[in-house]
Structure formats: structure tokens, C-alpha cells
Amino acid sequence: MNFRWILCLGVLGVCMGAFSQQKVLPQLGKDPVKDIIAAMTLDEKLDIIRGTGMKFTTPNAQGTVAGNIGGKVPGAAGSSHAISRLGIPAIILADGPAGLRIDSARFEDPDCYYATAFPIATALASTWNTELVNQVGKAMGNEVLEYGVDVLLAPGMNMHRNPLGGRNFEYYSEDPLISGKMAAAMVNGIQSNGVGTSIKHFAVNDQESNRNGVDAIVSERALREIYLKPFEIAVKEADPWTVMSSYNKINGTYASENYDLLTTILRKEWGFNGLVMTDWFAGRDFAAQVKAGNDLLMPGRKREVRSVSKALKEKTLAEVELDRNVEKILNVILRTPAFRDYKYSNAPDLNAHVSIARQAGSEGMILLKNEDRTLPVKSTNIALLGNASYDLFVGGTGSGEVYKAYTISLFQGLEDAGYVLDKDLENKYKGYVAKENAARPERQSVLDVVKPVDEMHLENSDLNQLAEKNDIALITIGRNAGENSDRCVETDYYFNEHELKLIENTSKAFHKKGKKVVVVLNIDAVVDVTKWRNCVDGILISWQPGQEAGHAIADVISGKVNPSGHLTTTFPLNYQDVPSAKYFPGTPAETPEKTIYNEGVYVGYRYYNTFKKQVAYEFGYGLSYTNFDVRKVKVNSGTFDNEITVNLKVKNSGKVAGKEVVQLYLAAPGKTMDKPESELKKFVKTKLLQPGESQNISFTLKSSDLASFDEEQSAWIAESGIYTIKIGASSKNILMTKTFTLKEEVNVEKVNKVLVPNEVIEKFKQ
Ligand code: BGC
């Protein structure tokens, strides 16, 4: 064999070797995930368990600064690493929950990448309409898919523990059942598009003050019944692909480093099978995060690699623990559009989503007051007052902000509805608001909250003239909040002097002429109403209703839509009445190291109704332009045997079509356990009922609906005794009651004794 032959054979050998090596390399989707993991190097595993990092870009088209992961979807919050030799694509994660947050403008690209701004979560929950929320989810998920995103970082379902919570607008309610049901409807809607969700922030992240360090100290019972419950419902009813652990500590341990939270409860008790990711830059001990079952560390930093490698070397972390997390991540990647190589259009049908945003916006509005049928407004000339009438807040700031194509102003909405508005007043307000906005310091980041500008002063003579020329006055008062800071009692919860004067003086001027005044609350969260509500004839909470705001509000003002929203969070008489007021946001007040949930399960109406505290507007409250009767409430048995069914009929007994929310509260015997006066257990939103039309409603209660969490036994226990079913139009407006007996105590479910508080929590007293 001459030298040339030897060389040829040698080259052939190398090529065949390379070829066979290529062939044996497993590929994600074609080969079992276990084989992929076996073929991964340690460096690859350390890549896959953390994101690709995050850098901030220059301000985008909206004048905000969005996180840019570079590459595929600018403005998305993060992405995972690709490992192409094993067929593992990168996946893209982007924020919600009021719509997809991505940059609308791209470098050297003339196209716009707008997303629909839907109503904030509190507004969606106020519809009490899970089907509608599911539709919003479907539309939102379509935008996620068509913009090349794999997982939407939403919905959020922390609790409205206190009205000052800076991210309450991103959350649904003070009640865990409403929160869980809304979240499940949303997750099911979004995920029906073949994209994922990340339910957040797991758990007890109910404040922004020192959110990265605060220790939330909560009893086992309050944890199980109030703070974990919404997540449990969402996991069991909607199977979200991912869960985002929260920044804070719970009873001494960071949520993201908490094995009992992320593995014992989430996976073992509830059967969650997806991946857990950290909130952005959360926690301190990265190896502990991996150990706890926090699979993906976001947005991803070098220091995580160093710390996890060190723990592996020192054997405080085993490679099987790392592999377990890698497996979870790969299993989620397998479900993504990126893995399917979905050819996204970058052009979702935004027009198709406009009507859903508008309907959800108007259906989430709550009519608080309507003296002498002030609303709907049948006359034509409206004096439109208040800065927010000309500069509505349609969503909050922070990661929940959405870069939308437009906002329908209230002025435009009312004009489109056929009302006649004062152009001079419009120009005056617009000029004032623009000047005040221009005088503010430039927004440096998406975390800078845009607060309302001070109300424009109007002389009494101006108001008298307006009262002369117009049929009615409509005053919009705005509020805004966002991630990273809580709200302030003095300047945010209570109205300031200028706002109070505007309402008072306008009312005087209009009432003198026998004309009415309506206040629209364009708010993110609960505000005081007691100092001014007696001056006015009508109050409508519009919340922050998304980009179709002006149309959605006008739909209710005009009566095109009959308001059917109900409160999912209580409006107290006074901030000091809030059960957590004394403990929020914790101690020391400046940078709270801990916040003790002394109020236990007595959050919101559970507190007010049990301790007989008067409130301004109770949980579940909301007026309509029509009336409803509840009739024929029947329980199928007087004795509870595994379940019990309640049937009833609801009838529209008024003159216009409308929808009603039927609420079922349950009062337990409370012999051996402390029990709230009653708790929401079931609800339903009727279809649009025409005058005279009825709908049959049926609710079935299971033993789990009767149970409370017993800390001694670490179990959900249904006490024996007499239970009262209360059918209400709110938590206080109870229309019918029925009783049944549970003969013997039922141990509904035994769970693990975990997340025990690290200090004594006093039994809650008023
Ligand atoms: C927020 C999360 C958000 C993440 C990514 C964090 O600051 O708390 O809700 O999903 O950023 O933007």
C-alpha cells in the first residue's frame, strides 16, 4: 500500500468516526430526554439551568426602557440557552399580565410590534366572568405565539392583602377562590395557543417594599387557605407550564430556595409537573435554589454558574439534583413553539382583539352609586372634568406595562357614543396636562411609576358656566402604580385637597342648577371614597381598562353596556380599618426586614364581616341598570353526604337587559375552629338576561368546600355541625339562606407539616 492509499484510508477513518459520533448524538424530541441529559456536558447543564442574561437598551418608542435580550424578540424579559448539537432551541419569555410586553420599535426596522393592552387583572376579576377572562387569555396567547414568544410571564395572583400593595393591579382579589378561578381561566386561554404561562409570584409576595429581602411571616393556616390557594387552584385546574417563585422570604427562607414550597407542596402535594423559574435576580444562594427544585435561574448570570459548580464540587449539591431540574426544563422546551419551529407571523390580528379588550373593559366596571338613575346619561351635553378624562391610565407600570398602538381617550369615547363635549374645556385640560407632563423628570426605566399630575384648578365662575351649558358633569380621577414601590396613604389612597375641591365645587355648581355629577374612578387599586361620595350622584369604577378605555367607559355611561362588575376587593371606610394596616409593609418601615401577617385568615371581607366592621362598599358589591330576583333556592338534601347541590333561578325583573353575578357564601359551624363569618365558595355570571328572562343555576359543594386548615393535624378538616348556605348579590347583601348538617367531622386531606413560622404569630384580635 503506497503512502497515498494510507492517507486516504486515514482520512476516511476520521470522517467515518466523526459521522458515527454525529449519528449517536441524541436529539431533543427524537430521543428520550434522559439520553439528552446523559449526553450533556456539565457546562451545558449549567447553561440550560440559567437564562442568557439581560441588558437594558436605550429608550424605545414609548419613551421607556425595556429589557432587551437581543436577537429574536427585543423587549422580551429573557431567554434560555440553545444547545444546537443536541437539538435544544432557545426559548423566549416575555411579560404580561395585561398583555404581551415586548418593544414596539426595533433597531433599523420601520415596522411596529404593538401588543394589545387588555384591562388590568383587578378589572378582569371584577367581571366575575371566567369565560370572558378565558377569551382574553386566548387573544393574549395568540399575540404571544405570533410574536415568537414561548412563555408569557403571567398571570399574577398574589393577594390584595392591603390596598397599598404596588402591584395589586396585576392581581385579582382579596379572595383566593376568585383569584384562583380567574388565573385558571386565563392560563387555559393563553395555553390553548400552544404557548406557556408562568403563574407568579409564588408566594406571599403581597408588597413591593423591600420585595427582594422581606420575610413574610405567615401562619400555616393563612398560607394554605389564603396565600397558596389561588396557585393550588390554577395548578390543578389549568396545568400551567411554569411557575415563577417570588423574591421574598416565607417564614425565614427565600421562596426561590424553599424546597418545601417548590417541591413538597407544589410538586408532591399538588402534582405540578412543569418547571419553576426564579423571579428576575431573586434569592441569594443559587445552589440552594437548584436543590429546592427551582429549575431555571432568571435572567441568568455568571455567578450562578460559579456557585452551583462549587456546590457540586463540594458535594453539597448532587448532580442528580441538577439533572432533575434539567429534565424539567427540557420537558417544557419540548412543548414550545420554538421547538416546533413555529413560523410566527410577527403580525397577530390585533384588530380581532379590540372588541375583546373593549368588552372585558366595560364588563369589569363597577357601578358604586347611582342616585335617581343618574346613569346611563340620556342627555347629550357633558362637561368632562378631571385630568384623567384627558389622559387616562389604561394600565400600570413595570413589567406589567404594555406597548400598545393607541389609547382611546374618554373624550373620544364619549364623542363616538354621540355626546356633545366642550372643545374649549378639552383644549384647556389637554394643554395643562401636556405642560405638567413635560415638566416631570424624564422616565429612566420601566420601573418609574407615572403618577397623576395635580388637578387643574377651575374657578367657580368657570364651573358655573359649565353647569349652565351642560346637562351633567363627569369627573375622572386617576391613579397609577407599578412594580418596585407600594402606594402611599396620604397622597394616593386619600384624595388630595385639589381633587376634593374639584369634586366639591363642581357638585355645588351643578346641583345649584339641578344637574347631576358623576365620578369615574380610573384607578389601579382601592382608594378612599368616604370624604367625597356624598357630594356626587353617581360613581363608576372604570379601573384601568386597557387601550379601548374611552370606548369601554362610554359604553357604560351611555347604557350600551349595562354594568355588571362586582368588587373583588373591599372599599373600607378608612385606611386604618384595613386588618393589615398596622403591620404593612413591616418593620422597620423604611426597608422592612419582616412583615408579620398577624391578621391570619382575616383578610378583606373575612375580617370586616366577622368583626362587624362597617365598610364603604363590601366585597361582591356592584349595581346594575336593572334588577334581579333570586328565586326557588333549593338544596337537594338537609344532610351533607359527600356533596350537596343547590339549585336556584335568577330572573331579570327590571326593564333593561343585564348580567348578574350570583354568589354563594358558606358559614361553617365554627365550634372547634375559628371561622370567618362566611366565605365565598361558588359564583357564576349569568348570560345576558333580557327583561323577564330567567336562568337556572346549580352549584355543588364538596367536602373540600367545607374544610379549613387545621394546623395541629396538618389537614383540611370539615367540622361536623350545621352549615348555612347564603346566596347573595354581595358578601353582605344575602338574598336567601339554606342550612344543612354534616353529621361527622371529615378529614378531607392530610398534608405535610411544612413552612412553619419562625416566630410566634399572636392570635388575631381586633
Ligand atoms: C417581576 C416579574 C417579571 C420579571 C421579568 C420582575 O421584576 O417581578 O413579575 O416577570 O421582572 O420582567
PDB file of C-alpha atoms and ligand atoms in Angstrom, residues 54 77 95 101 153 167 170 200-201 211 244 247 279-280 399 447 483, ligand 1:
ATOM      1  CA  MET A  54     -30.422  40.680  30.378  1.00  0.00           C
ATOM      2  CA  ALA A  77     -37.722  39.644  29.520  1.00  0.00           C
ATOM      3  CA  ASP A  95     -44.065  39.654  30.427  1.00  0.00           C
ATOM      4  CA  ARG A 101     -44.695  43.251  26.866  1.00  0.00           C
ATOM      5  CA  LEU A 153     -44.787  35.587  32.458  1.00  0.00           C
ATOM      6  CA  ARG A 167     -48.795  45.574  42.209  1.00  0.00           C
ATOM      7  CA  GLU A 170     -51.636  42.946  38.451  1.00  0.00           C
ATOM      8  CA  LYS A 200     -46.464  34.260  39.662  1.00  0.00           C
ATOM      9  CA  HIS A 201     -45.186  35.228  42.214  1.00  0.00           C
ATOM     10  CA  ARG A 211     -39.577  42.861  47.973  1.00  0.00           C
ATOM     11  CA  MET A 244     -42.319  31.808  38.958  1.00  0.00           C
ATOM     12  CA  TYR A 247     -38.413  37.411  45.631  1.00  0.00           C
ATOM     13  CA  ASP A 279     -38.161  35.931  39.541  1.00  0.00           C
ATOM     14  CA  TRP A 280     -35.514  38.148  37.953  1.00  0.00           C
ATOM     15  CA  SER A 399     -43.096  44.575  33.888  1.00  0.00           C
ATOM     16  CA  LEU A 447     -39.944  50.814  36.945  1.00  0.00           C
ATOM     17  CA  GLU A 483     -43.648  47.401  40.325  1.00  0.00           C
TER      18      GLU A 483
HETATM   19  C1  BGC B   1     -41.020  40.993  38.035  1.00  0.00           C
HETATM   20  C2  BGC B   1     -41.684  39.833  37.334  1.00  0.00           C
HETATM   21  C3  BGC B   1     -41.346  39.874  35.866  1.00  0.00           C
HETATM   22  C4  BGC B   1     -39.838  39.858  35.708  1.00  0.00           C
HETATM   23  C5  BGC B   1     -39.377  39.876  34.269  1.00  0.00           C
HETATM   24  C6  BGC B   1     -39.543  41.087  37.725  1.00  0.00           C
HETATM   25  O1  BGC B   1     -39.016  42.290  38.193  1.00  0.00           O
HETATM   26  O2  BGC B   1     -41.219  40.874  39.424  1.00  0.00           O
HETATM   27  O3  BGC B   1     -43.070  39.878  37.520  1.00  0.00           O
HETATM   28  O4  BGC B   1     -41.944  38.803  35.203  1.00  0.00           O
HETATM   29  O5  BGC B   1     -39.307  41.000  36.350  1.00  0.00           O
HETATM   30  O6  BGC B   1     -39.604  41.103  33.683  1.00  0.00           O
END
